[in-house]
Coordinates of C-alpha atoms in Angstrom, one line a residue:
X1 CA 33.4 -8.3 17.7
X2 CA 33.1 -11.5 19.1
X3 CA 29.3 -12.9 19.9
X4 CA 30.2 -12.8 23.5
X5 CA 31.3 -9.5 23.7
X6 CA 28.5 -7.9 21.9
X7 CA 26.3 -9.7 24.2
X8 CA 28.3 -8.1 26.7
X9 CA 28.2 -5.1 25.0
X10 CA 24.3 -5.1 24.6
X11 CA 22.1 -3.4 27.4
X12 CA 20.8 -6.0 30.0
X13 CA 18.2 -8.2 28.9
X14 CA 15.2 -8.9 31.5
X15 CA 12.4 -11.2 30.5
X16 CA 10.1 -9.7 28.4
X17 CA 6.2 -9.9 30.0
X18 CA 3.9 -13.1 29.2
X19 CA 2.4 -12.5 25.8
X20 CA -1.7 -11.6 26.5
X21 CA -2.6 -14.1 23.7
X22 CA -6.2 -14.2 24.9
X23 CA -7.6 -10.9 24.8
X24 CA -5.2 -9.8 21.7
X25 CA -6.8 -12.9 20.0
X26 CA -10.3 -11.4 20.6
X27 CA -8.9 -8.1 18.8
X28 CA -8.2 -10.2 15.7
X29 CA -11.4 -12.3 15.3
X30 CA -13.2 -9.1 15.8
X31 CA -10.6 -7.7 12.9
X32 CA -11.1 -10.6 10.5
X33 CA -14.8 -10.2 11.3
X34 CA -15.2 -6.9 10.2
X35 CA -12.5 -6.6 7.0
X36 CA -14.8 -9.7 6.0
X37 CA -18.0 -8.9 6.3
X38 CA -17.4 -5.8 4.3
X39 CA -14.8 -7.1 1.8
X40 CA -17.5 -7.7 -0.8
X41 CA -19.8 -4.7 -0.4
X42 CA -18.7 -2.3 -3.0
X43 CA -16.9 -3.6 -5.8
X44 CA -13.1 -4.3 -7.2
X45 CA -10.4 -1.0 -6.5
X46 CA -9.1 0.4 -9.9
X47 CA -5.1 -1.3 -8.5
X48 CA -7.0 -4.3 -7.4
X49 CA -8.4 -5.1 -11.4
X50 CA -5.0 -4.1 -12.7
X51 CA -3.3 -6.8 -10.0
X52 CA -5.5 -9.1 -11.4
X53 CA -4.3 -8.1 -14.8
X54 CA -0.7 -8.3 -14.0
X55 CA -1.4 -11.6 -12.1
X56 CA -2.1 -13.2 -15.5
X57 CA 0.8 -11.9 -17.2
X58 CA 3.2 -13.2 -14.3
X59 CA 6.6 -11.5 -14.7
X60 CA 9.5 -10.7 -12.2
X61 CA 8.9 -7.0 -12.7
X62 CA 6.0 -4.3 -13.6
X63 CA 6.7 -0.9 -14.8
X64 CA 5.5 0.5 -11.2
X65 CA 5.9 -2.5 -8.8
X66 CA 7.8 -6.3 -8.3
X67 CA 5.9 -9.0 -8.6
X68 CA 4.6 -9.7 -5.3
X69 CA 1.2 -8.5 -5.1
X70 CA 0.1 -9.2 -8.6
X71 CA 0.9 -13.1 -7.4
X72 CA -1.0 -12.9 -4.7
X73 CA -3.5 -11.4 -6.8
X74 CA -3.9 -14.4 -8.8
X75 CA -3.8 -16.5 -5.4
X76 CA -6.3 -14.8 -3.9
X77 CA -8.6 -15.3 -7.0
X78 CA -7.6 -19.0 -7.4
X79 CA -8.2 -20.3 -3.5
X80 CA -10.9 -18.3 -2.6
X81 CA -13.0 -16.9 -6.0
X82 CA -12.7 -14.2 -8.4
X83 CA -14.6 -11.5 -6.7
X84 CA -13.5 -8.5 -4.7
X85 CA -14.0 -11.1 -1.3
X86 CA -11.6 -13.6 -2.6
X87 CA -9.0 -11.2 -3.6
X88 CA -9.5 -9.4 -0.8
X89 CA -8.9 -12.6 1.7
X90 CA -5.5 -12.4 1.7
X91 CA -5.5 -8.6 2.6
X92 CA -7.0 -9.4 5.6
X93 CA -4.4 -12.2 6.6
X94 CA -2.1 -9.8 5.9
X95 CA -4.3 -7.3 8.1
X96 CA -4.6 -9.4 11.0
X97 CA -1.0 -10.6 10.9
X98 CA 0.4 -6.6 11.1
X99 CA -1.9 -6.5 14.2
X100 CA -0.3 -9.4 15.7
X101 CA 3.3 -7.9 15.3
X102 CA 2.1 -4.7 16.8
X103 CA 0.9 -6.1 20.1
X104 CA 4.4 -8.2 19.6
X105 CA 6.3 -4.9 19.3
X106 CA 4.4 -3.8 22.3
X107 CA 5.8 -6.5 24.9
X108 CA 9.1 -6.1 23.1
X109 CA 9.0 -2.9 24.6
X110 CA 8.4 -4.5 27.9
X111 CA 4.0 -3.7 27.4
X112 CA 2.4 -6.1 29.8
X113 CA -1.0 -7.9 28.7
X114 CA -3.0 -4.3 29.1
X115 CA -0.5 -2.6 26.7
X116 CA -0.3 -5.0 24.2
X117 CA -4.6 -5.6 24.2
X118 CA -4.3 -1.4 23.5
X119 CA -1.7 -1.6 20.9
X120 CA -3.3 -4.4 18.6
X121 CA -6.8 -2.6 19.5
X122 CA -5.4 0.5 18.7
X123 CA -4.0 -0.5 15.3
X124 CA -7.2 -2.5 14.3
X125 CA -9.2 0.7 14.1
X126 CA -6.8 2.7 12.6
X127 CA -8.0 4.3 9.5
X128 CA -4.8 3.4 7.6
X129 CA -4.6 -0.3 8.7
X130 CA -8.5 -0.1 7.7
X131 CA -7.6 1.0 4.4
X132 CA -5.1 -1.8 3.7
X133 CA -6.6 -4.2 5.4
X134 CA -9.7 -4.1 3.1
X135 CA -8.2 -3.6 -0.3
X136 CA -5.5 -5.6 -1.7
X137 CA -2.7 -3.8 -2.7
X138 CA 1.2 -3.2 -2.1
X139 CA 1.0 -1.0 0.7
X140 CA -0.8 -4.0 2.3
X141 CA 2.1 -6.2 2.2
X142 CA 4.3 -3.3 2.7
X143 CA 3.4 -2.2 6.0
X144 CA 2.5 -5.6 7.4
X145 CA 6.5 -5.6 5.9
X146 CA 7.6 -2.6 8.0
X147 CA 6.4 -3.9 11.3
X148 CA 8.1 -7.0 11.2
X149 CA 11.7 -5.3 10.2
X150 CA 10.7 -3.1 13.5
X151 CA 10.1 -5.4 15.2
X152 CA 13.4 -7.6 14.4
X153 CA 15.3 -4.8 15.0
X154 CA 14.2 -3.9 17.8
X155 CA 14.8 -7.7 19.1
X156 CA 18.6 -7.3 17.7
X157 CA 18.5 -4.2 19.6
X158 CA 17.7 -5.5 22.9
X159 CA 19.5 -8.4 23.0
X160 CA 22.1 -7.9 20.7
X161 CA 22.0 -11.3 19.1
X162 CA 23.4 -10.8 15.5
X163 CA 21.7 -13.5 14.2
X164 CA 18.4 -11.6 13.9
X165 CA 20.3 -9.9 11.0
X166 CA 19.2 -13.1 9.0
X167 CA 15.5 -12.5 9.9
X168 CA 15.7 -8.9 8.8
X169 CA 17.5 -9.6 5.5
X170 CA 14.5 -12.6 4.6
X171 CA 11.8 -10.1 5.2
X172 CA 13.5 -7.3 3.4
X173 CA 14.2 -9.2 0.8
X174 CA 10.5 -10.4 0.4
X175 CA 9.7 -6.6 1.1
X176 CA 12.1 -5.5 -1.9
X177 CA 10.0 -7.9 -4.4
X178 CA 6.5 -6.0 -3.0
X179 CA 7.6 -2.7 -2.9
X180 CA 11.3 -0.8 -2.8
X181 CA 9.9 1.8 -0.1
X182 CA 11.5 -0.6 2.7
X183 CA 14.5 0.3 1.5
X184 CA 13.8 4.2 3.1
X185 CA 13.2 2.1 6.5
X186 CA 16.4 0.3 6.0
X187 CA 18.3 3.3 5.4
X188 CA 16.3 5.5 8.3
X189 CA 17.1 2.8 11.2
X190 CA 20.8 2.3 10.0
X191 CA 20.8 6.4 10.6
X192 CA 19.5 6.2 13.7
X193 CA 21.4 3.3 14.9
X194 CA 24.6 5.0 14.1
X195 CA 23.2 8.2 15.9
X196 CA 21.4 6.4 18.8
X197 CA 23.1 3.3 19.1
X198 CA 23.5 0.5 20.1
X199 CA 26.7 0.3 17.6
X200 CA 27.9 -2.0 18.2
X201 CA 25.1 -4.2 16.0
X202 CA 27.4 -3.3 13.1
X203 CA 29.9 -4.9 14.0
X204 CA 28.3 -8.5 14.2
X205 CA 29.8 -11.0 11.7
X206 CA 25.8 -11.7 10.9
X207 CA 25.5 -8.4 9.1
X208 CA 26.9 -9.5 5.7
X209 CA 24.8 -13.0 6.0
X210 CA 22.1 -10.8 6.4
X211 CA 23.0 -8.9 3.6
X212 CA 23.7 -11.7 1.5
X213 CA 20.4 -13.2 2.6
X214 CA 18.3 -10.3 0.8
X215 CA 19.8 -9.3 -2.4
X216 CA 19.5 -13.7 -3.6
X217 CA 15.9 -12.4 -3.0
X218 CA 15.9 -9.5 -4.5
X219 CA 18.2 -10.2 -7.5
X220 CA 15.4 -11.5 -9.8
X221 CA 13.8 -8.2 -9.5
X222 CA 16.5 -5.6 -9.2
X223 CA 18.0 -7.7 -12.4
X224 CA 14.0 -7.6 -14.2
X225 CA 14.1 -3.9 -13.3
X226 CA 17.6 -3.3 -14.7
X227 CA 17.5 -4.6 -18.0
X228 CA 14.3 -3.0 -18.2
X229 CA 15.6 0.4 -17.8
X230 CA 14.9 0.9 -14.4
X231 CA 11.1 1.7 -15.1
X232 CA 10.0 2.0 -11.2
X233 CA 12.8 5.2 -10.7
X234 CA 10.9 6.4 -14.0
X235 CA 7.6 6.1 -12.1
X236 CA 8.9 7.1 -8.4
X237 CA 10.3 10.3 -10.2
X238 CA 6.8 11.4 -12.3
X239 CA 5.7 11.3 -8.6
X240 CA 7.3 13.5 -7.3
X241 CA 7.3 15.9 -10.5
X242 CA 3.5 15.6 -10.5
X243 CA 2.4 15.6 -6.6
X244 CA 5.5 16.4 -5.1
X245 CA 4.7 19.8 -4.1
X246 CA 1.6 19.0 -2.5
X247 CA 2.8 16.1 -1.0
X248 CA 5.1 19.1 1.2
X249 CA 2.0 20.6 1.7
X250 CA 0.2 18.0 3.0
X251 CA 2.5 16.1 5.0
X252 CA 2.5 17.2 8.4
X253 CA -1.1 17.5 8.6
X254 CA -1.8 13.8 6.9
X255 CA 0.3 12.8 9.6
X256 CA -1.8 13.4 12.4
X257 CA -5.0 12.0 10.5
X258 CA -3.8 8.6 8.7
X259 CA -3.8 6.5 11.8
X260 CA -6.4 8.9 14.0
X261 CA -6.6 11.9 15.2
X262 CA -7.4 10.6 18.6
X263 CA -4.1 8.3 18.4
X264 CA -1.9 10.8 18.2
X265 CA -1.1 11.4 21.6
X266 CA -0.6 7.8 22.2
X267 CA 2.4 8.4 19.6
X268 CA 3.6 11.1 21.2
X269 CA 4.1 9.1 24.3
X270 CA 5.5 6.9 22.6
X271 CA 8.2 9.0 21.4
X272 CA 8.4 10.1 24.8
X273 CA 8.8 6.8 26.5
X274 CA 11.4 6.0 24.0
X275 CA 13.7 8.9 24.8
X276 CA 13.3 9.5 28.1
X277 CA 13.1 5.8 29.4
X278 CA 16.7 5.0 30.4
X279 CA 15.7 1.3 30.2
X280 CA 14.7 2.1 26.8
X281 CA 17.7 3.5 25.3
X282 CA 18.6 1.0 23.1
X283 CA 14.9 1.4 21.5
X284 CA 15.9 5.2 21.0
X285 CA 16.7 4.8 17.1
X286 CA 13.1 3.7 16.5
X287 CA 12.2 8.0 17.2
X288 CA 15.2 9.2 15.1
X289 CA 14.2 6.6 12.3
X290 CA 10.6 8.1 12.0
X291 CA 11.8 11.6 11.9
X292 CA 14.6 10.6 9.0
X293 CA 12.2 8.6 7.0
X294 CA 10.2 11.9 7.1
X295 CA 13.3 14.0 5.9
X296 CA 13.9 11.8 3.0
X297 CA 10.1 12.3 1.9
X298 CA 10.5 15.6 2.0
X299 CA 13.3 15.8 0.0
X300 CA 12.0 13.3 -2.3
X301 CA 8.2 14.7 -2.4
X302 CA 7.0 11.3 -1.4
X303 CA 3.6 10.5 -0.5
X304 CA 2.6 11.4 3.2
X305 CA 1.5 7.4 3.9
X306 CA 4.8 6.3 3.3
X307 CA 5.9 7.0 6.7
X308 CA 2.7 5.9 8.2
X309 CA 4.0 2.4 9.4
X310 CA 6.9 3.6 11.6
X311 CA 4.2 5.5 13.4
X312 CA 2.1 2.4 13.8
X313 CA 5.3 1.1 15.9
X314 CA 5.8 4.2 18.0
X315 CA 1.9 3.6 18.6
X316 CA 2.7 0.6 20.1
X317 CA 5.4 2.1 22.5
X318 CA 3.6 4.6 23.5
X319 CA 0.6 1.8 24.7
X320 CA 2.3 1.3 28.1
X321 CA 2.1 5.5 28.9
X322 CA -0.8 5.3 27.9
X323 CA -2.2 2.9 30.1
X324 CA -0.6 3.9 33.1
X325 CA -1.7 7.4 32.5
X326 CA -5.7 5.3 32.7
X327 CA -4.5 3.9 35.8
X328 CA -3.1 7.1 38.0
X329 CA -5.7 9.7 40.0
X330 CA -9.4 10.4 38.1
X331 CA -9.6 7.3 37.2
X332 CA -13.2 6.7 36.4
X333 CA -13.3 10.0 34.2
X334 CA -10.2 9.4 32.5
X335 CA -11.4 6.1 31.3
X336 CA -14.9 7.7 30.3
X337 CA -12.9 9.9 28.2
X338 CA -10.5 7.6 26.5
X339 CA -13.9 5.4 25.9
X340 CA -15.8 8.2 24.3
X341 CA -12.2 8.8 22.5
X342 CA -12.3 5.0 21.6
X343 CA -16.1 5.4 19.8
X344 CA -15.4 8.4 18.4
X345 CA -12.3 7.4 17.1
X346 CA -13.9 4.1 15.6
X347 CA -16.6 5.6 14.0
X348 CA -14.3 7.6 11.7
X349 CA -12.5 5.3 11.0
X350 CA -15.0 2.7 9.8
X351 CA -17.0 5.3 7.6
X352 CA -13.6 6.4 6.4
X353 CA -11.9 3.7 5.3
X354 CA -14.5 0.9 4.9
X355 CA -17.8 0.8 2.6
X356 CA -20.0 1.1 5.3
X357 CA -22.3 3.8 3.5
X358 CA -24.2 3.4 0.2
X359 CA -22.3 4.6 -2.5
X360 CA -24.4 7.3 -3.4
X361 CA -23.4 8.6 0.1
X362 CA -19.4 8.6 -0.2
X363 CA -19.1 12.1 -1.9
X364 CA -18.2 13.8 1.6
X365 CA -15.9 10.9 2.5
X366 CA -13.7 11.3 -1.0
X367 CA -12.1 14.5 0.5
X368 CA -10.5 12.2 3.1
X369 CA -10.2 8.6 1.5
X370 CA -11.1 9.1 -2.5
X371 CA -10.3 5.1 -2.7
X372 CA -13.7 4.0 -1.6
X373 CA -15.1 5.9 -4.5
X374 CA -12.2 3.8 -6.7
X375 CA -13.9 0.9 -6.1
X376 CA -17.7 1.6 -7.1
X377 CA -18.9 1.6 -10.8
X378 CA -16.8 -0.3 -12.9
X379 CA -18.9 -3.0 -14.3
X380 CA -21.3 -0.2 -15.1
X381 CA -18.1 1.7 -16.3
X382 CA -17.9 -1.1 -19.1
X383 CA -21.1 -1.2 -19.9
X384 CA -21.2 2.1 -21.0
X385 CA -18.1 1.4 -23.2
X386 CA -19.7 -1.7 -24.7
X387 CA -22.9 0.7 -25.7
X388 CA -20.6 2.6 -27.6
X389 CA -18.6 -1.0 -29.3
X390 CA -22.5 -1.8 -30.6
X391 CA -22.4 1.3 -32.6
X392 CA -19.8 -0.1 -34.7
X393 CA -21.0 -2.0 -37.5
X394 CA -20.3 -5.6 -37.2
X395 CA -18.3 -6.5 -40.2
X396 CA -15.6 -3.6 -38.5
X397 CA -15.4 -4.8 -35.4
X398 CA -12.7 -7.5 -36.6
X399 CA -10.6 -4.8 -36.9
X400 CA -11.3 -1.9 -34.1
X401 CA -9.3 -1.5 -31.2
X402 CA -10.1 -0.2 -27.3
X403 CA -7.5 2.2 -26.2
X404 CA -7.8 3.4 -22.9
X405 CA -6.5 6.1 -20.8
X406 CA -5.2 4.4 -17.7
X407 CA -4.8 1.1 -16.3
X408 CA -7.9 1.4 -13.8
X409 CA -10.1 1.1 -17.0
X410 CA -8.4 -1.2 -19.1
X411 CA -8.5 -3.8 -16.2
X412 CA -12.3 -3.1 -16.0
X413 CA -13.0 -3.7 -19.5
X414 CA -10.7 -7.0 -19.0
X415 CA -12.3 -8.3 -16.2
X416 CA -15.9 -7.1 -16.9
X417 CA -15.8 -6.7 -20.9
X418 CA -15.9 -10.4 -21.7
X419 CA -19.7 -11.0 -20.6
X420 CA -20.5 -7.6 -22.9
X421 CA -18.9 -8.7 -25.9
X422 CA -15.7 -6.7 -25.9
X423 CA -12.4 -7.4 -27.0
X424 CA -9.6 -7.5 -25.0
X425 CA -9.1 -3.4 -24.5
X426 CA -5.2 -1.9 -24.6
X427 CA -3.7 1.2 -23.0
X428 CA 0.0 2.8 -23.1
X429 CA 0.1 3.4 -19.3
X430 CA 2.3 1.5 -17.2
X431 CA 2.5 -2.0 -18.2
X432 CA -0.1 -2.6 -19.9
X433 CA 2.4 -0.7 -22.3
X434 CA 4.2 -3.9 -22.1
X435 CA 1.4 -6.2 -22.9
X436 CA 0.8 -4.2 -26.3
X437 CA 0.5 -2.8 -29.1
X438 CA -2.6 -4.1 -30.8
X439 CA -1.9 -5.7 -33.9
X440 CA -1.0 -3.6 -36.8
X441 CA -3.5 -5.5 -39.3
X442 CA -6.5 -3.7 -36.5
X443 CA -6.4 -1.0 -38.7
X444 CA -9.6 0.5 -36.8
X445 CA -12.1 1.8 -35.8
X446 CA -10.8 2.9 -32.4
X447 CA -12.3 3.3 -29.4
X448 CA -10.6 6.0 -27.4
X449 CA -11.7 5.6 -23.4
X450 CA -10.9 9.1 -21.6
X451 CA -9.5 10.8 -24.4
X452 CA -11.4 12.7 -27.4
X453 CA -8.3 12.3 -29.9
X454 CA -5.2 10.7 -30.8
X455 CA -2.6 11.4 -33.2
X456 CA -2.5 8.7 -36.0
X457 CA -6.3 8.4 -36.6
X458 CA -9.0 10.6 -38.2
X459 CA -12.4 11.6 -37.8
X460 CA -13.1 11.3 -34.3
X461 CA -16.4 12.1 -32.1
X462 CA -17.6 11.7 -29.0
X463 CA -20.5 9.0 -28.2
X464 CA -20.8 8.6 -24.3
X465 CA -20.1 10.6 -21.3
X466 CA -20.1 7.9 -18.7
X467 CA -22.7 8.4 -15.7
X468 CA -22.0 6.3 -12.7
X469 CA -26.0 6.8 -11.8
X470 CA -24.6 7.9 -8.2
X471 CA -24.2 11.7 -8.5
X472 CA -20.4 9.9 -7.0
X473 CA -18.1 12.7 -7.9
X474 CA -15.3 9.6 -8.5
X475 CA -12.1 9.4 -10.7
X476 CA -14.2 8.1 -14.1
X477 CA -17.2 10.1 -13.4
X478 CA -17.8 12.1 -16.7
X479 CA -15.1 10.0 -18.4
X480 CA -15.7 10.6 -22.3
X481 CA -15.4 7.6 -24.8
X482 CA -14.7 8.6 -28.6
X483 CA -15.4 6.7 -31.5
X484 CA -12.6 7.1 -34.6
X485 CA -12.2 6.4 -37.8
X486 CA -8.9 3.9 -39.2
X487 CA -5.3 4.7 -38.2
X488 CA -3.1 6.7 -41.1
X489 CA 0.1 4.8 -39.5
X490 CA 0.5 1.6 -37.8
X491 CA 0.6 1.0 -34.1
X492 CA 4.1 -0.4 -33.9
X493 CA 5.0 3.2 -35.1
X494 CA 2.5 4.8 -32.4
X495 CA 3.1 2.5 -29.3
X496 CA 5.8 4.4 -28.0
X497 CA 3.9 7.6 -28.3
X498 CA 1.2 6.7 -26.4
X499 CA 3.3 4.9 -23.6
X500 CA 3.2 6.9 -20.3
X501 CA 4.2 6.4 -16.5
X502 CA 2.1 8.6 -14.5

C-alpha cells in the first residue's frame, strides 16, 4: 500500500492536547529527588557488583544478559564514582525518562494536562518503577525500553505513518542488546495488531527498514550468543525448570501488587477506555497485547514482572477515566478518597521498594521486595571471608584459591576484597565461568564460599558461618565458608564441573 492510502486508511487524526510540561516536570524533579537522596543509603545489590564485574571484562555477550547494562555499569562508575550513588545515577535517568514517556503515552491517548500530571505521578510512585529506578539493573533499561516501543506504536497506530517503523526497530534493537524479553512485546502487539487492527500497518514499505534497522543492532549479540551456544536460552530455560511453577502460582496475584494495589483500578479503566472508546479503536491492540504477553508467561513459566511494563502503559490510558471520574457528582469526597488512596498508596511504596528503614528493620519487607535485603552486608560479607584467608599460613596463600557459590559473592569479594587482602575470588556460575578457571599451578588450599565440599579436594572443614550483625534474614545470612586441603586433579579438569546457570 501506497503512503497515501494508508494514511487514508488510518483512523482520523485530531491534534493531540498541549503537552502539560510544567506540572509533569515538577513530578520528575520530585522523582530525581527522591531515587537520589536514597541511592546511597544501603549498599551495592548482589546484580549491581556482578554488572560492575562484567563491566570490566567488556564483551558482546554474558551467559545470562547482552552487554548493555554491564556498559553502563562501568559508565556509571567512571562519570559519577564507584559507589552504589554513581552506579545508581544512571538508573534514575533511566527512571525519570520512563516517567516522561508515560505522561507522553498519556496525551497520545488524547490525556489533557490533568491526565498526563496523573499518569507520570502515578508511575513515579509505583513500587515497580521504585524498584528499577533505584537499583541499576536490566529490567531498568528494559522497561524504560517497553514504554517507548508503546508508545511508537501507538503513534504508528494513530496516524499510520510507516516511518515510525524505523523508531521502533532502533529502540528494539538497543532493547535486544539489554535484554531479549522485548522480543515477547514485539510478538504480543504484532498479535494484537493482526486481531485488533489497524492492519493495514503491515503493509507499509517501512516495515522491512524497520526490520533491517534492529537485527544491524542486534547482530553483534545474537552472533556473541550463537557461537557461544546460545547460553541465555540455557539460563531462560533453568528458570522456568526451577521457578516456573510458582511463577503460575504467583502471577495473577503479583499482578495486582507490582505497580499498587491502589492503581489497579486506574488499569482497569484503562482497559476499559481502550475497548470501549470508539475513538480509541485503533489503540485497542495495546489490551489484547497485555493479555498475550501474559499467555506466553504462562506457558513459559516466566517471572510475573515481565509483563509489568505493558501495564504501566494501560496505566496511563486509564489516567483520563480516572480523572473525569474525580471531576463528575461527590466531588469533594471523591477527591478526599483518591488523596488518602494517593498517601496510602505512596507510603507502601516507598518502604517497599526504597531503603527508607534501617536495615535491621527490613525482615517484614523481604516477603514483598527480598531485593532491599540484597543490597545490605556485603563488605561485611567479605570480611568475614578474609577472617577465614588469615587462617591460612602465609607461605600457602601463593597457591590457595576462593571459589564461590554464586556471582552475588564473587563480585563482593572483587569489589570489596582488595582493601582485605584477598585475591581475586572465582566461581562456576554464569560468567564468571567464563572468566576462569584458576590457574592449575594454585594447587590449594581452597576456600569454598557457600559450599562445605567439592569434588577434587580433601580434607575440608568449616571455619565461619557468616553473621550479617542484623538478625536480616537475607540471601547470605548463615552462608558457610570452608577451608580445604590441595586439589587431587587440576582445575582445567574440574571447571566444567563446577560451571552452572541457575
Amino acid at each position: 500500500m501506497t503512503g497515501t492510502a494508508a494514511r487514508a486508511a488510518a483512523p482520523a487524526i485530531h491534534p493531540l492536547p498541549q503537552f502539560a510540561a510544567g506540572p509533569v516536570g515538577v513530578v520528575l524533579v520530585v522523582q530525581a529527588l527522591v531515587l537520589s537522596l536514597l541511592s546511597g543509603r544501603y549498599g551495592f545489590h548482589r546484580d549491581e557488583l556482578y554488572f560492575l564485574a562484567a563491566g570490566k571484562r567488556l564483551d558482546w555477550g554474558y551467559v545470562d544478559q547482552p552487554p548493555v547494562t554491564p556498559l553502563l555499569a562501568r559508565a556509571g562508575a567512571a562519570m559519577f564514582g564507584d559507589s552504589p550513588a554513581g552506579v545508581r545515577a544512571l538508573a534514575t535517568v533511566a527512571a525519570l525518562a520512563t516517567v516522561l514517556l508515560v505522561a507522553l503515552v498519556a496525551r497520545e491517548l488524547g490525556g489533557g494536562r490533568s491526565a498526563q500530571t496523573l499518569a507520570a505521578g502515578a508511575a513515579a510512585l509505583s513500587a515497580f518503577v521504585l524498584v528499577v529506578g533505584h537499583m541499576l539493573g536490566t529490567a531498568t533499561f528494559d522497561l524504560l525500553v517497553w514504554v517507548a516501543i508503546g508508545l511508537l506504536a501507538l503513534r504508528l497506530l494513530r496516524t499510520g505513518d510507516g516511518r515510525w517503523w524505523l523508531a521502533i526497530g532502533a529502540v528494539a534493537g538497543v532493547g535486544l542488546a539489554n535484554k531479549w524479553l522485548v522480543l515477547l512485546l514485539l510478538s504480543a502487539l504484532g498479535i494484537a495488531v493482526l486481531i485488533t487492527g489497524p492492519r493495514h500497518v503491515f503493509r507499509s514499505a517501512w516495515l522491512p527498514a524497520g526490520i533491517l534497522v534492529a537485527a544491524v543492532l542486534a547482530a553483534p549479540v545474537v552472533w556473541w550468543q550463537a557461537t557461544h551456544g546460545w547460553p541465555l536460552l540455557t539460563v531462560a530455560g533453568g528458570i522456568s525448570e526451577d521457578d516456573g511453577a510458582e511463577n503460575r502460582i504467583l502471577f495473577v496475584p503479583l499482578q495486582l501488587v507490582y505497580l499498587s494495589p491502589v492503581l489497579v483500578p486506574v488499569w482497569i479503566a484503562g482497559m476499559a477506555r481502550l475497548w470501549r472508546d470508539p475513538r480509541l479503536r485503533w489503540a485497542r491492540a495495546l489490551v489484547v497485547a497485555y493479555f498475550v504477553v501474559c499467555v506466553e508467561l504462562l506457558v513459559l513459566g516466566g517471572k510475573p514482572y515481565y509483563s509489568i511494563p505493558l501495564l504501566v502503559l494501560l496505566m496511563a490510558a486509564g489516567a483520563e477515566p480516572t480523572v473525569r471520574w474525580l471531576a463528575r457528582g461527590r466531588r469533594a469526597a471523591r477527591r478526599a478518597l483518591a488523596g488518602a488512596l494517593v498517601v496510602l498508596g505512596a507510603a507502601m511504596s516507598l518502604v517497599v521498594a526504597l531503603p527508607v528503614l534501617p536495615p535491621d528493620g527490613l525482615n517484614p519487607v523481604l516477603a514483598m521486595n527480598k531485593e532491599q535485603g540484597e543490597q545490605v552486608g556485603w563488605p561485611e560479607f567479605t570480611a568475614t571471608v578474609a577472617a577465614v584467608w588469615q587462617q591460612i599460613p602465609e607461605p600457602r596463600r601463593a597457591t590457595a584459591v576462593i571459589l564461590t557459590r554464586n556471582y552475588g559473592q564473587a563480585g563482593a569479594i572483587e569489589r570489596y576484597g582488595t582493601d582485605l587482602g584477598l585475591p581475586r575470588p572465582y566461581s562456576g556460575h554464569m560468567s564468571y565461568a567464563d572468566w576462569g578457571p584458576p590457574p592449575d599451578s594454585h594447587t590449594g588450599p581452597v576456600v569454598l564460599v557457600g559450599a562445605t565440599t567439592m569434588a577434587g579436594v580433601a580434607d575440608c572443614r568449616v571455619a565461619a558461618e557468616h553473621d550479617n550483625g542484623l538478625g536480616l534474614d537475607n540471601d547470605e545470612q548463615g552462608t558457610v565458608v570452608t577451608v580445604c586441603g590441595v586439589l587431587t586433579r587440576p582445575w582445567s579438569e574440574l571447571w566444567p564441573q563446577l560451571r552452572h546457570f541457575y
